PDB file of C-alpha atoms in Angstrom:
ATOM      1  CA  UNK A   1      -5.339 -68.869 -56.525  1.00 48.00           C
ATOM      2  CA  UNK A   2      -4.266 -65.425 -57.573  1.00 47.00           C
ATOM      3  CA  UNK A   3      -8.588 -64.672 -57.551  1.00 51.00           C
ATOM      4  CA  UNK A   4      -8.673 -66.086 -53.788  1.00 53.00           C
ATOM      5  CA  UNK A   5      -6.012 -63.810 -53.041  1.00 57.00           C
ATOM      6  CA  UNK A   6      -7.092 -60.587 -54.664  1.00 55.00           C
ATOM      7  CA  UNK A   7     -11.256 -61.398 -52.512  1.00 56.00           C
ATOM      8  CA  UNK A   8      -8.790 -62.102 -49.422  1.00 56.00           C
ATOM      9  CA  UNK A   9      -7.247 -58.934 -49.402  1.00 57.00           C
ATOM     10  CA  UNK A  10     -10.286 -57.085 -49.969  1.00 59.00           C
ATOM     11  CA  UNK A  11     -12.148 -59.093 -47.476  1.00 55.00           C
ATOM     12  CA  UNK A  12      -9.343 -57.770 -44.903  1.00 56.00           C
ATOM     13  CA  UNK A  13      -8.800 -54.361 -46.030  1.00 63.00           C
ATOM     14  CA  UNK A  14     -12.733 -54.095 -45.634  1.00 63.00           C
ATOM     15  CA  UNK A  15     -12.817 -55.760 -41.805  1.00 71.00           C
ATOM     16  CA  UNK A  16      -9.990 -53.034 -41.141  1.00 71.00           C
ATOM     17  CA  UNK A  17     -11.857 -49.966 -42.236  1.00 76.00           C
ATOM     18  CA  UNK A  18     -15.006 -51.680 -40.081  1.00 75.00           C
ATOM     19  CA  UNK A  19     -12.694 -52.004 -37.420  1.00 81.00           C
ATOM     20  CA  UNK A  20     -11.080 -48.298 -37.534  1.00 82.00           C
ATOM     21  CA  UNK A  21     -14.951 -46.994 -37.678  1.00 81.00           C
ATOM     22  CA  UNK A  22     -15.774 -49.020 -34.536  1.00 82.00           C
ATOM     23  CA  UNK A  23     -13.104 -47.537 -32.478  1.00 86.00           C
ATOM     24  CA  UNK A  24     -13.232 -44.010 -33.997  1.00 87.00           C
ATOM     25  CA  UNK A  25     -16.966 -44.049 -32.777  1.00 88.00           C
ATOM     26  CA  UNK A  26     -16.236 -45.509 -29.531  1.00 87.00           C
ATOM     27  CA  UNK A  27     -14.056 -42.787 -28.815  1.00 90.00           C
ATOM     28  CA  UNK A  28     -16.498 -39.655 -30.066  1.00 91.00           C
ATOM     29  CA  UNK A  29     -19.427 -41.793 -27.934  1.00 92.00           C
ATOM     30  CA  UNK A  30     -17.140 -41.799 -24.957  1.00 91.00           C
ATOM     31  CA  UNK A  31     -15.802 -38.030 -25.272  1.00 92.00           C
ATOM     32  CA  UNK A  32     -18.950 -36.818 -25.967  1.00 92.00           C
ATOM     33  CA  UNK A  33     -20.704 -38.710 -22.813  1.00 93.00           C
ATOM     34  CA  UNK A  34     -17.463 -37.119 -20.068  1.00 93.00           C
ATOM     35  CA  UNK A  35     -18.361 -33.661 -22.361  1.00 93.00           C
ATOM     36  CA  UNK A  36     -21.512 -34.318 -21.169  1.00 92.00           C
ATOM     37  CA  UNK A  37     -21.518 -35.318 -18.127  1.00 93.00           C
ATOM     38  CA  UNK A  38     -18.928 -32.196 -17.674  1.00 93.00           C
ATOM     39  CA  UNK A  39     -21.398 -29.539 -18.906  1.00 93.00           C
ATOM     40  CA  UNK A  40     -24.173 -30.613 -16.813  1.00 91.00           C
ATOM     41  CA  UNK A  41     -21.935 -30.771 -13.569  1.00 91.00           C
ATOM     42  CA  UNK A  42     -21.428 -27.195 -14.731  1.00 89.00           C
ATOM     43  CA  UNK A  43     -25.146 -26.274 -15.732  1.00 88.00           C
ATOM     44  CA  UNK A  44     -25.495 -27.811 -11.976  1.00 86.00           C
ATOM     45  CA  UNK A  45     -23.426 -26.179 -10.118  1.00 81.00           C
ATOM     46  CA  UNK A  46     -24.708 -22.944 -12.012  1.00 79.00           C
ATOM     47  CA  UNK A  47     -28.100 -23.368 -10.527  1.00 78.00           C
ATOM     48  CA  UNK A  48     -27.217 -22.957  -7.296  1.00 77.00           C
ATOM     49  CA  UNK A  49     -25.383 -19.661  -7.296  1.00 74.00           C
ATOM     50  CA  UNK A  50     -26.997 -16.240  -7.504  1.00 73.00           C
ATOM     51  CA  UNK A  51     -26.293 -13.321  -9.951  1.00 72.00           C
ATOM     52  CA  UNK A  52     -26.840 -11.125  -7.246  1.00 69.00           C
ATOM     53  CA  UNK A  53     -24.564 -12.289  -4.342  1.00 70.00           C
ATOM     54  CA  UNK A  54     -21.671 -14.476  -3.626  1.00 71.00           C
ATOM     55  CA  UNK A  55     -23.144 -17.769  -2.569  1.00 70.00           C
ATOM     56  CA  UNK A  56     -20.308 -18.596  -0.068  1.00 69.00           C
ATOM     57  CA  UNK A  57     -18.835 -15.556   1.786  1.00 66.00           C
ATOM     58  CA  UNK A  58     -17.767 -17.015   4.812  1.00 64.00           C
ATOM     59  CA  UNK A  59     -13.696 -17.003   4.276  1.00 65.00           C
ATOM     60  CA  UNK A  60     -14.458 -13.218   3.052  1.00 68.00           C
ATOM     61  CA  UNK A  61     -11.617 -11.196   5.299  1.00 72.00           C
ATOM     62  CA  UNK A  62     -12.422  -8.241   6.583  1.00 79.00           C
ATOM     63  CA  UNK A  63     -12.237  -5.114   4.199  1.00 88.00           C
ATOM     64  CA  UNK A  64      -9.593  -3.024   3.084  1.00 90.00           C
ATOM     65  CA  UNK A  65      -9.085   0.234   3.987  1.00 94.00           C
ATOM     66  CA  UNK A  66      -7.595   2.353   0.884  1.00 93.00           C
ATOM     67  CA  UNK A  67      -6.793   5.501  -0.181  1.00 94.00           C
ATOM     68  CA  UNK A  68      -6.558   8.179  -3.265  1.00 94.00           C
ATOM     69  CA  UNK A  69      -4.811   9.559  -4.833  1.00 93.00           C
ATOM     70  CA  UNK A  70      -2.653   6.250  -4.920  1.00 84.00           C
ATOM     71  CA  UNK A  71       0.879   5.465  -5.853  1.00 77.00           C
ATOM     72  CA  UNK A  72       4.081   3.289  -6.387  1.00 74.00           C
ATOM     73  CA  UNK A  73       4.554   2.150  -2.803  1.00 79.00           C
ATOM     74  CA  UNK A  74       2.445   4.128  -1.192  1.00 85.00           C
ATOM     75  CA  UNK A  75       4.898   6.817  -1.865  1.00 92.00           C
ATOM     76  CA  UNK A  76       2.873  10.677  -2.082  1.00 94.00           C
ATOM     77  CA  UNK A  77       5.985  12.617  -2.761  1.00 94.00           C
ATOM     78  CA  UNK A  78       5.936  16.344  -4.658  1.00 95.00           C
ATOM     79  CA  UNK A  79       7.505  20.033  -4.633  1.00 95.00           C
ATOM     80  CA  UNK A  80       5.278  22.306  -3.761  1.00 94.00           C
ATOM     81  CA  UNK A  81       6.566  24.968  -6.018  1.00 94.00           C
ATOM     82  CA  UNK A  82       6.424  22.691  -9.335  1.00 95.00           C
ATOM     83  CA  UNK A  83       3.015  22.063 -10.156  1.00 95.00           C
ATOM     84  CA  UNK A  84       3.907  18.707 -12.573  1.00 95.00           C
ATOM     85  CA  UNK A  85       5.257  16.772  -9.364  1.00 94.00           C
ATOM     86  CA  UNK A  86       1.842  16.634  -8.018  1.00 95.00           C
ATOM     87  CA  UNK A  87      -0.604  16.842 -10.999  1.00 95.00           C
ATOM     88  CA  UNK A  88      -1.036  12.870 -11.235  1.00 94.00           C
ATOM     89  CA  UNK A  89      -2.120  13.269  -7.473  1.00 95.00           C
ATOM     90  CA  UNK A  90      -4.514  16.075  -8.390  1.00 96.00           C
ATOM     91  CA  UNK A  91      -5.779  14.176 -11.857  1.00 96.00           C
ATOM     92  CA  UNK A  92      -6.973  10.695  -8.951  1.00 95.00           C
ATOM     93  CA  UNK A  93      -8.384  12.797  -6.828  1.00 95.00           C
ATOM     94  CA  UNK A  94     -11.011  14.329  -9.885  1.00 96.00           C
ATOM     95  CA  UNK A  95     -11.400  11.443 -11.507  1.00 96.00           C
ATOM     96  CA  UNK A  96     -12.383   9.826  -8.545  1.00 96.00           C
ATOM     97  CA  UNK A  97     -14.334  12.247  -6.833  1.00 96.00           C
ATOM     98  CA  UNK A  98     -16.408  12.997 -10.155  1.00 95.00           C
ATOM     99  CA  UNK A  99     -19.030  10.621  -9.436  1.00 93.00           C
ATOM    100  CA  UNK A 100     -19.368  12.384  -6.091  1.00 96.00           C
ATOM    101  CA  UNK A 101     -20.502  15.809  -7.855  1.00 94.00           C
ATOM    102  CA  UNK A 102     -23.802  16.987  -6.131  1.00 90.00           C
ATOM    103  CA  UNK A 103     -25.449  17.178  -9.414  1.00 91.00           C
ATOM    104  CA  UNK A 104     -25.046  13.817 -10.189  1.00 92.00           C
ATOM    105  CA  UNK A 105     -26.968  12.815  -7.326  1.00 94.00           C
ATOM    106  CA  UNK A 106     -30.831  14.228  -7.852  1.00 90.00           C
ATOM    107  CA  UNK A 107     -33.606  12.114  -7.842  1.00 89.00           C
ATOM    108  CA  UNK A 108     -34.433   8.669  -8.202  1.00 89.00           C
ATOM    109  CA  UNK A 109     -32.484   6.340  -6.621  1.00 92.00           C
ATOM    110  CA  UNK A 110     -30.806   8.680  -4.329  1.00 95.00           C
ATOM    111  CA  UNK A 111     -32.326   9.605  -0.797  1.00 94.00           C
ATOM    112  CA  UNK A 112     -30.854  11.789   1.731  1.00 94.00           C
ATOM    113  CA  UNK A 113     -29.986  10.100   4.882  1.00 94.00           C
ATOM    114  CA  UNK A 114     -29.252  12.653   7.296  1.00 90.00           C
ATOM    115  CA  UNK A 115     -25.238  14.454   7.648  1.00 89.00           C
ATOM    116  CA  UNK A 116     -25.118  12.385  11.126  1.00 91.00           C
ATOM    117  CA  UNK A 117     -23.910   8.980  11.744  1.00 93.00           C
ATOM    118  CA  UNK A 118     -27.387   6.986  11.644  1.00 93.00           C
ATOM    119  CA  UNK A 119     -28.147   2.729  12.249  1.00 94.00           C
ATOM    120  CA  UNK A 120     -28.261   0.336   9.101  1.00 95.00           C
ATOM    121  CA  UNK A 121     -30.165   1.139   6.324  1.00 94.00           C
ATOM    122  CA  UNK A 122     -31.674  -2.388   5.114  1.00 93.00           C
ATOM    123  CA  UNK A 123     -33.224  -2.651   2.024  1.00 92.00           C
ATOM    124  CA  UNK A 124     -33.628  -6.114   1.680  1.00 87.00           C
ATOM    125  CA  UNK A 125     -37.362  -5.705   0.787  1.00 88.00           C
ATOM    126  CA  UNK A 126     -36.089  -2.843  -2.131  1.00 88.00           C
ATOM    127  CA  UNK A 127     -36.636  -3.991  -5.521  1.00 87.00           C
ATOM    128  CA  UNK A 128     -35.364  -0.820  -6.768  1.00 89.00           C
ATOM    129  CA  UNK A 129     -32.663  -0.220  -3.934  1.00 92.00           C
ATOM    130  CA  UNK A 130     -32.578   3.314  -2.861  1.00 94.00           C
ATOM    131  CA  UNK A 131     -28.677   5.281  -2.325  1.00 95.00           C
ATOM    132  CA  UNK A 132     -27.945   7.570   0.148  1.00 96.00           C
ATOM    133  CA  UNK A 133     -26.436  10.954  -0.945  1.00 96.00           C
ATOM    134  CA  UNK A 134     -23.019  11.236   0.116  1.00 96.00           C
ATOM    135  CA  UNK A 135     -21.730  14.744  -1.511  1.00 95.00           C
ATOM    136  CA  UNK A 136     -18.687  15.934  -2.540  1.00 95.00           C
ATOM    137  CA  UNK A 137     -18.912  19.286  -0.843  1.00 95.00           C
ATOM    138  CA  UNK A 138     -19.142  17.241   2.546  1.00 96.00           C
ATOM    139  CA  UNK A 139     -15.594  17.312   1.937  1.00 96.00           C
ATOM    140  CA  UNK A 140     -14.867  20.463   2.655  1.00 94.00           C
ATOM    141  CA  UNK A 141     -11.304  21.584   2.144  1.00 94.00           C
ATOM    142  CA  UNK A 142     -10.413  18.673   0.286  1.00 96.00           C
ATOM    143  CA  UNK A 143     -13.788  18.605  -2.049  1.00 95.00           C
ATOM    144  CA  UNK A 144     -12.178  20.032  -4.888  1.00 93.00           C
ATOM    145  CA  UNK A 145     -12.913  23.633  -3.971  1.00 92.00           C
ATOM    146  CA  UNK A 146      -8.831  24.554  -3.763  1.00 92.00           C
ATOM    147  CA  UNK A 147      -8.368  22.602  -7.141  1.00 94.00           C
ATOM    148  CA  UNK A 148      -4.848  21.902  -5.917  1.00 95.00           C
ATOM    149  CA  UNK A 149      -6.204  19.794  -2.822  1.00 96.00           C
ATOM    150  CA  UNK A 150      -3.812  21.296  -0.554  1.00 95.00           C
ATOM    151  CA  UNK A 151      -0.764  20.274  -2.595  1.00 96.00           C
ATOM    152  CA  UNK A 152       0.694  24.025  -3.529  1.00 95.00           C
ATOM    153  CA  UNK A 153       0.177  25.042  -0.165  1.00 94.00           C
ATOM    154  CA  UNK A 154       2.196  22.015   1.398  1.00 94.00           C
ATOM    155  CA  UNK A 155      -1.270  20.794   2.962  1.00 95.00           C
ATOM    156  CA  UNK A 156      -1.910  17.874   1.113  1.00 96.00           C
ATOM    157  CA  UNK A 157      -5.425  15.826   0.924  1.00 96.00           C
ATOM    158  CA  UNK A 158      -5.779  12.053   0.620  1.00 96.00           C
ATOM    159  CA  UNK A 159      -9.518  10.917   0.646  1.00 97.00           C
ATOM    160  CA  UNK A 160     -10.172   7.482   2.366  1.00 96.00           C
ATOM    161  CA  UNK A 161     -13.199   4.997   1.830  1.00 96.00           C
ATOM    162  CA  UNK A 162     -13.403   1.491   3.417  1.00 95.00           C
ATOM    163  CA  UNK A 163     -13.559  -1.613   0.307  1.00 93.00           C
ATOM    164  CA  UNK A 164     -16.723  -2.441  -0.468  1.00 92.00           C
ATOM    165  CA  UNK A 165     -18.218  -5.892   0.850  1.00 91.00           C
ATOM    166  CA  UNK A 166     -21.329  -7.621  -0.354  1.00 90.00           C
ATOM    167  CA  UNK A 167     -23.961  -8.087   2.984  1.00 90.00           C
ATOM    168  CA  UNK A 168     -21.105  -6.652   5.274  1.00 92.00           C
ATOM    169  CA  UNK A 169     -22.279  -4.540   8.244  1.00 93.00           C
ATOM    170  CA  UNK A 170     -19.226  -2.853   9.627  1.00 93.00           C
ATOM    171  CA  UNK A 171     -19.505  -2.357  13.664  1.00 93.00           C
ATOM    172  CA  UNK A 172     -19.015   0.181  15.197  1.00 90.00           C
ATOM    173  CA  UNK A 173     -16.206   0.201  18.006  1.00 89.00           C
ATOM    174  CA  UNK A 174     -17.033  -0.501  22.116  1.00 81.00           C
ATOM    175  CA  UNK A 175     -15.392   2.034  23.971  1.00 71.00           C
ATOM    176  CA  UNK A 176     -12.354  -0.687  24.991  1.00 69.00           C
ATOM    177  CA  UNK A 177     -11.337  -0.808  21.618  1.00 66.00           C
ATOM    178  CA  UNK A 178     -10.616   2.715  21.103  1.00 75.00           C
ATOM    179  CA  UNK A 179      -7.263   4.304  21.427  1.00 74.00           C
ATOM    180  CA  UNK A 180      -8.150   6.894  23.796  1.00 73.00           C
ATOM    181  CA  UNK A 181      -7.709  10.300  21.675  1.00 75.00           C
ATOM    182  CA  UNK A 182     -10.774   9.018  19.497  1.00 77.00           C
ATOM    183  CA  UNK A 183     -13.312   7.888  22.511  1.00 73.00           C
ATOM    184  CA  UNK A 184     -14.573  11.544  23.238  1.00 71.00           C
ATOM    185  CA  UNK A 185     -14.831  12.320  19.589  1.00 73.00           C
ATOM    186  CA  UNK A 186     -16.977  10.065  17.841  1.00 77.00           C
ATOM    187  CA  UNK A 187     -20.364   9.405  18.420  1.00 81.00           C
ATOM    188  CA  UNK A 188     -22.665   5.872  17.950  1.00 86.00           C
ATOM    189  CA  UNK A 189     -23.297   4.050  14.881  1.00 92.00           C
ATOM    190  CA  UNK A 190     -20.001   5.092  13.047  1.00 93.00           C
ATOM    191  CA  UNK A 191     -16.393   3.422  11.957  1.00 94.00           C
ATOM    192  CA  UNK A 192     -14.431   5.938  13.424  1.00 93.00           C
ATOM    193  CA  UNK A 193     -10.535   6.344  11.559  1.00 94.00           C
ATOM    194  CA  UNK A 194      -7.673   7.828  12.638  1.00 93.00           C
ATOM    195  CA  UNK A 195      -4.443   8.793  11.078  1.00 94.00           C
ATOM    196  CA  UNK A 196      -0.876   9.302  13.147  1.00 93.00           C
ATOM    197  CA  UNK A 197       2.757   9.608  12.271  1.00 93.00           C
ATOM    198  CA  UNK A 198       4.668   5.910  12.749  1.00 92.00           C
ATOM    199  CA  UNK A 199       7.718   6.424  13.794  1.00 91.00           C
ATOM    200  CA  UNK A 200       8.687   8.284  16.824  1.00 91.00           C
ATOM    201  CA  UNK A 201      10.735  10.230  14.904  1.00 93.00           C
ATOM    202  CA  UNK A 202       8.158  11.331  12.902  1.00 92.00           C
ATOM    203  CA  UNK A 203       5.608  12.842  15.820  1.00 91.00           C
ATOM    204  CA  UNK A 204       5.341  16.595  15.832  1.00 92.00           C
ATOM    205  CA  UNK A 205       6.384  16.564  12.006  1.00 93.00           C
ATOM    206  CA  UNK A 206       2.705  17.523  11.193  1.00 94.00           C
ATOM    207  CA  UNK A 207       1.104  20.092  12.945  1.00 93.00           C
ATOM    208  CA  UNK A 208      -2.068  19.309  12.675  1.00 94.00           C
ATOM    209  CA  UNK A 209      -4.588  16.336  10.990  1.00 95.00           C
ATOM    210  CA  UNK A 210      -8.168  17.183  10.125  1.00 96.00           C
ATOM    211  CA  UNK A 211     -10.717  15.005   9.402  1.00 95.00           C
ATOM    212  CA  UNK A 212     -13.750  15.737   6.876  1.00 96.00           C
ATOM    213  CA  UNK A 213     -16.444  13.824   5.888  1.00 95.00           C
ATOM    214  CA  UNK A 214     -19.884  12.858   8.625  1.00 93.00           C
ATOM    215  CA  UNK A 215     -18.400  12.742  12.035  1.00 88.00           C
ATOM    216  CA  UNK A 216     -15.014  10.982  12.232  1.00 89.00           C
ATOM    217  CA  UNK A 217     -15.760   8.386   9.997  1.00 92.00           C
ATOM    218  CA  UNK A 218     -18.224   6.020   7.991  1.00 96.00           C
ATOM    219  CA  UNK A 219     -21.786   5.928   9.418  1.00 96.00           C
ATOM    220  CA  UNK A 220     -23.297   2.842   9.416  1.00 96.00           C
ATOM    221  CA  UNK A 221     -26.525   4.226   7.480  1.00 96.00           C
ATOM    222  CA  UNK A 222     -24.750   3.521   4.140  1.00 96.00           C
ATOM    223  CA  UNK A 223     -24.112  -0.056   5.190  1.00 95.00           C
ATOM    224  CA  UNK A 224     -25.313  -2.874   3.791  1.00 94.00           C
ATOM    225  CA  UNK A 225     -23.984  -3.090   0.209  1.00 94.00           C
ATOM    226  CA  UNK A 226     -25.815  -4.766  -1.939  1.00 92.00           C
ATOM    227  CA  UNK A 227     -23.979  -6.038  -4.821  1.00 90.00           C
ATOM    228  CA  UNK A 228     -23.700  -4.229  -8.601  1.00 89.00           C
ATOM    229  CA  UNK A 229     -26.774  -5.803  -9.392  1.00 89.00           C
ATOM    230  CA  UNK A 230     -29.384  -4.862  -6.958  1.00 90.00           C
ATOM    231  CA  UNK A 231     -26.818  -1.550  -5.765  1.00 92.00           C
ATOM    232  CA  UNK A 232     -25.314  -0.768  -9.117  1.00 91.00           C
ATOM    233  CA  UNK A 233     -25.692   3.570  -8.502  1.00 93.00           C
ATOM    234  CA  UNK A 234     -24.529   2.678  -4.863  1.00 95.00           C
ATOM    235  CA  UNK A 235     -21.755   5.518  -2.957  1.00 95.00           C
ATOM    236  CA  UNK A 236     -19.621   4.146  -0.341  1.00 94.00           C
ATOM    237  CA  UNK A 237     -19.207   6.948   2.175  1.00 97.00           C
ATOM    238  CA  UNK A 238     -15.946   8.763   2.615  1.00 97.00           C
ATOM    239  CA  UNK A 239     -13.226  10.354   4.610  1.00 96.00           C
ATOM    240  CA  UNK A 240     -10.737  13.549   4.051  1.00 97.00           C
ATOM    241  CA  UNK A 241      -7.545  13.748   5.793  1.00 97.00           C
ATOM    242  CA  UNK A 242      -5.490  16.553   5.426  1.00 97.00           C
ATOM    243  CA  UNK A 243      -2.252  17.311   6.704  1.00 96.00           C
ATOM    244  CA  UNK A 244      -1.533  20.293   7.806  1.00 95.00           C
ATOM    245  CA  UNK A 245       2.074  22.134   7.929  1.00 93.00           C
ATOM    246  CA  UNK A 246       3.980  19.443   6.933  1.00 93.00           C
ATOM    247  CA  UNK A 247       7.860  19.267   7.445  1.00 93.00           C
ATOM    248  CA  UNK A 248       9.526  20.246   4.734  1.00 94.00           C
ATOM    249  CA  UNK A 249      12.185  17.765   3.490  1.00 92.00           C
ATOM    250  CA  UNK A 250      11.644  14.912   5.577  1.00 93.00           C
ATOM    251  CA  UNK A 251       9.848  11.239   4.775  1.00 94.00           C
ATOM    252  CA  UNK A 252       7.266  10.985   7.375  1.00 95.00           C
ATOM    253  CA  UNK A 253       5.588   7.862   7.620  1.00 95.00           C
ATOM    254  CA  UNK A 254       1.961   7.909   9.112  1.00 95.00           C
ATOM    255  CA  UNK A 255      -0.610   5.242   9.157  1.00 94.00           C
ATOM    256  CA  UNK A 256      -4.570   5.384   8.946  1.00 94.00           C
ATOM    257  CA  UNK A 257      -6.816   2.753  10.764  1.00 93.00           C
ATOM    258  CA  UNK A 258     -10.372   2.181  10.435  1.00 93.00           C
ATOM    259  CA  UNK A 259     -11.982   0.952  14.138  1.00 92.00           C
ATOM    260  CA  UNK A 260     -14.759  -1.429  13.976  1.00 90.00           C
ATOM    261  CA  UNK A 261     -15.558  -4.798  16.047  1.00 90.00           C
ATOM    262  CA  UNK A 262     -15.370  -6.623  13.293  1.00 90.00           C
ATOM    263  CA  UNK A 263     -12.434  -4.818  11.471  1.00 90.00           C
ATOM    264  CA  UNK A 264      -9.023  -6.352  11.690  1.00 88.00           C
ATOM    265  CA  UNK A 265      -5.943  -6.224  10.779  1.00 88.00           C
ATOM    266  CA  UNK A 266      -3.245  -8.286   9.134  1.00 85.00           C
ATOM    267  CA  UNK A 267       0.683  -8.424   9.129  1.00 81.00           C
ATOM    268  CA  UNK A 268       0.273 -10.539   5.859  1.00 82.00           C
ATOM    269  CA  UNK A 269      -2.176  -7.712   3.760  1.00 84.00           C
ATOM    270  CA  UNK A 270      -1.028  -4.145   4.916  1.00 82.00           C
ATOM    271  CA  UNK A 271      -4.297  -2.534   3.441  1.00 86.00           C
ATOM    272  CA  UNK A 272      -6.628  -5.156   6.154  1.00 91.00           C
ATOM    273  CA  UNK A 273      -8.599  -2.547   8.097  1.00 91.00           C
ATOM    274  CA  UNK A 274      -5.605   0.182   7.686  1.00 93.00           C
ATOM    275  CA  UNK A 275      -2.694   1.308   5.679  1.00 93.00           C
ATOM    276  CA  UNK A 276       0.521   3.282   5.422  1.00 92.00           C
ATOM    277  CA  UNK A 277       1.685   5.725   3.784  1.00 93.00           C
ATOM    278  CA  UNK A 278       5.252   7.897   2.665  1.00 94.00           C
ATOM    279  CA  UNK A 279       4.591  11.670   2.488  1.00 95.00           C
ATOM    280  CA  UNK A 280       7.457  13.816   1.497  1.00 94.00           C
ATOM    281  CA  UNK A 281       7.210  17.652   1.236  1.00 95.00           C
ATOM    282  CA  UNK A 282      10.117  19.866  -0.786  1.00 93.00           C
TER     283      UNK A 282
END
């Protein structure tokens, strides 16, 4: 009886590990099948989107409009007699101007497309997708040749560019949609902007805006973008706005807007086709 016993247990013991097994591989056939079935959904889904473009663009808003040098707030506040309150503002403006240096932009891919506002520029059929020049020196005051951009002198610079969108052709504004200081000022086949103070309180507080760059804005010759991949050398064009005579210990508040047909703006994103910004002078 004892003999029965001990072959019983073993019989059992055995049927349990068989049992254990069964389960243990049911479970590594079953995740492995929903890993599976997961990576090829993936691999699938893979296959239909391009290294080169974004497959689905047609939520895309419409761009930003930002600015440099760029700060807490949108806060450009410094002394004009101490150098240190406006050295980070001076340090932005190289840094991002130094891939703008006319040397850097000689030969192959870069093409020169003309210092007036011209029609698209499509290069669709481009393997090797040519750049149009866009030069620091077009600058012109605020280029880098007063190495203190204006700030010592109480004249400061802040350069402007328009946020880069794959395929995007910015248009350019019909006369109805201009405020009426710009519509004798710009010409065709540019996105004209335009900087003011806010606040009522804050008109005649600068004596005088200038603009620097190709006409009054971005010309539509260095639209469209192409992507890092097919445009990876590519220069957005930009926009110097320099404020001239600025009142002295007072927060002025001014605001820049880009004009375009298919440029708008948005309570909800303050940088949507324009922004604001704080300038203090001491």
């Amino acid at each position: 009886m004892a003999h029965r016993s001990r072959t019983e247990s073993c019989v059992w013991r055995d049927s349990n590990c068989v049992c254990i097994f069964k389960i243990l591989l049911f479970y590594v056939i079953f995740y492995g099948c929903l890993a599976g079935i997961f990576v090829g959904t993936i691999q699938a889904l893979l296959l239909t989107l391009s290294k080169d473009k974004p497959t689905y663009q047609d939520r895309v808003a419409p761009p930003g409009l930002s600015h440099t040098p760029r700060s807490d707030k949108s806060e450009i506040s410094f002394t004009r007699s101490d150098q240190s309150s406006y050295s980070k503002y001076v340090q932005s403006m190289n840094e991002f101007l130094e891939m703008y240096n006319d040397t850097k932009q000689n030969g192959d891919p870069y093409e020169d497309c003309g210092k007036f506002p011209g029609t698209y520029k499509d290069r669709s059929m481009e393997e090797n997708k040519k750049v149009c020049k866009f030069l620091r020196s077009w600058l012109n005051n605020c280029s880098g040749t007063d190495p203190d951009y204006g700030f010592m002198e109480g004249n400061p610079c802040v350069i402007i560019k328009l946020n880069r969108i794959v395929n995007f052709r910015p248009k350019a504004p019909s006369n109805n949609s201009l405020l009426e200081e710009l519509q004798a000022k710009i010409t065709p086949n540019e996105i004209p902007i335009y900087c003011k103070p806010k606040r009522a309180e804050d008109i005649g507080q600068i004596e005088e805006i200038k603009y620097y760059g190709i006409g009054q804005g971005f010309p539509l010759q260095y639209y469209p973008y192409y992507g890092k991949q097919l445009h990876p050398n590519y220069l957005q064009p930009l926009m110097a706005v320099q404020f001239v005579n600025v009142t002295v210990g007072k927060e002025i508040r001014i605001e820049c807007k880009a004009f375009g047909d298919n440029i708008d703006y948005s309570e909800k994103d303050r940088y949507q086709g324009r922004f604001d910004i704080k300038l203090t002078v001491s």
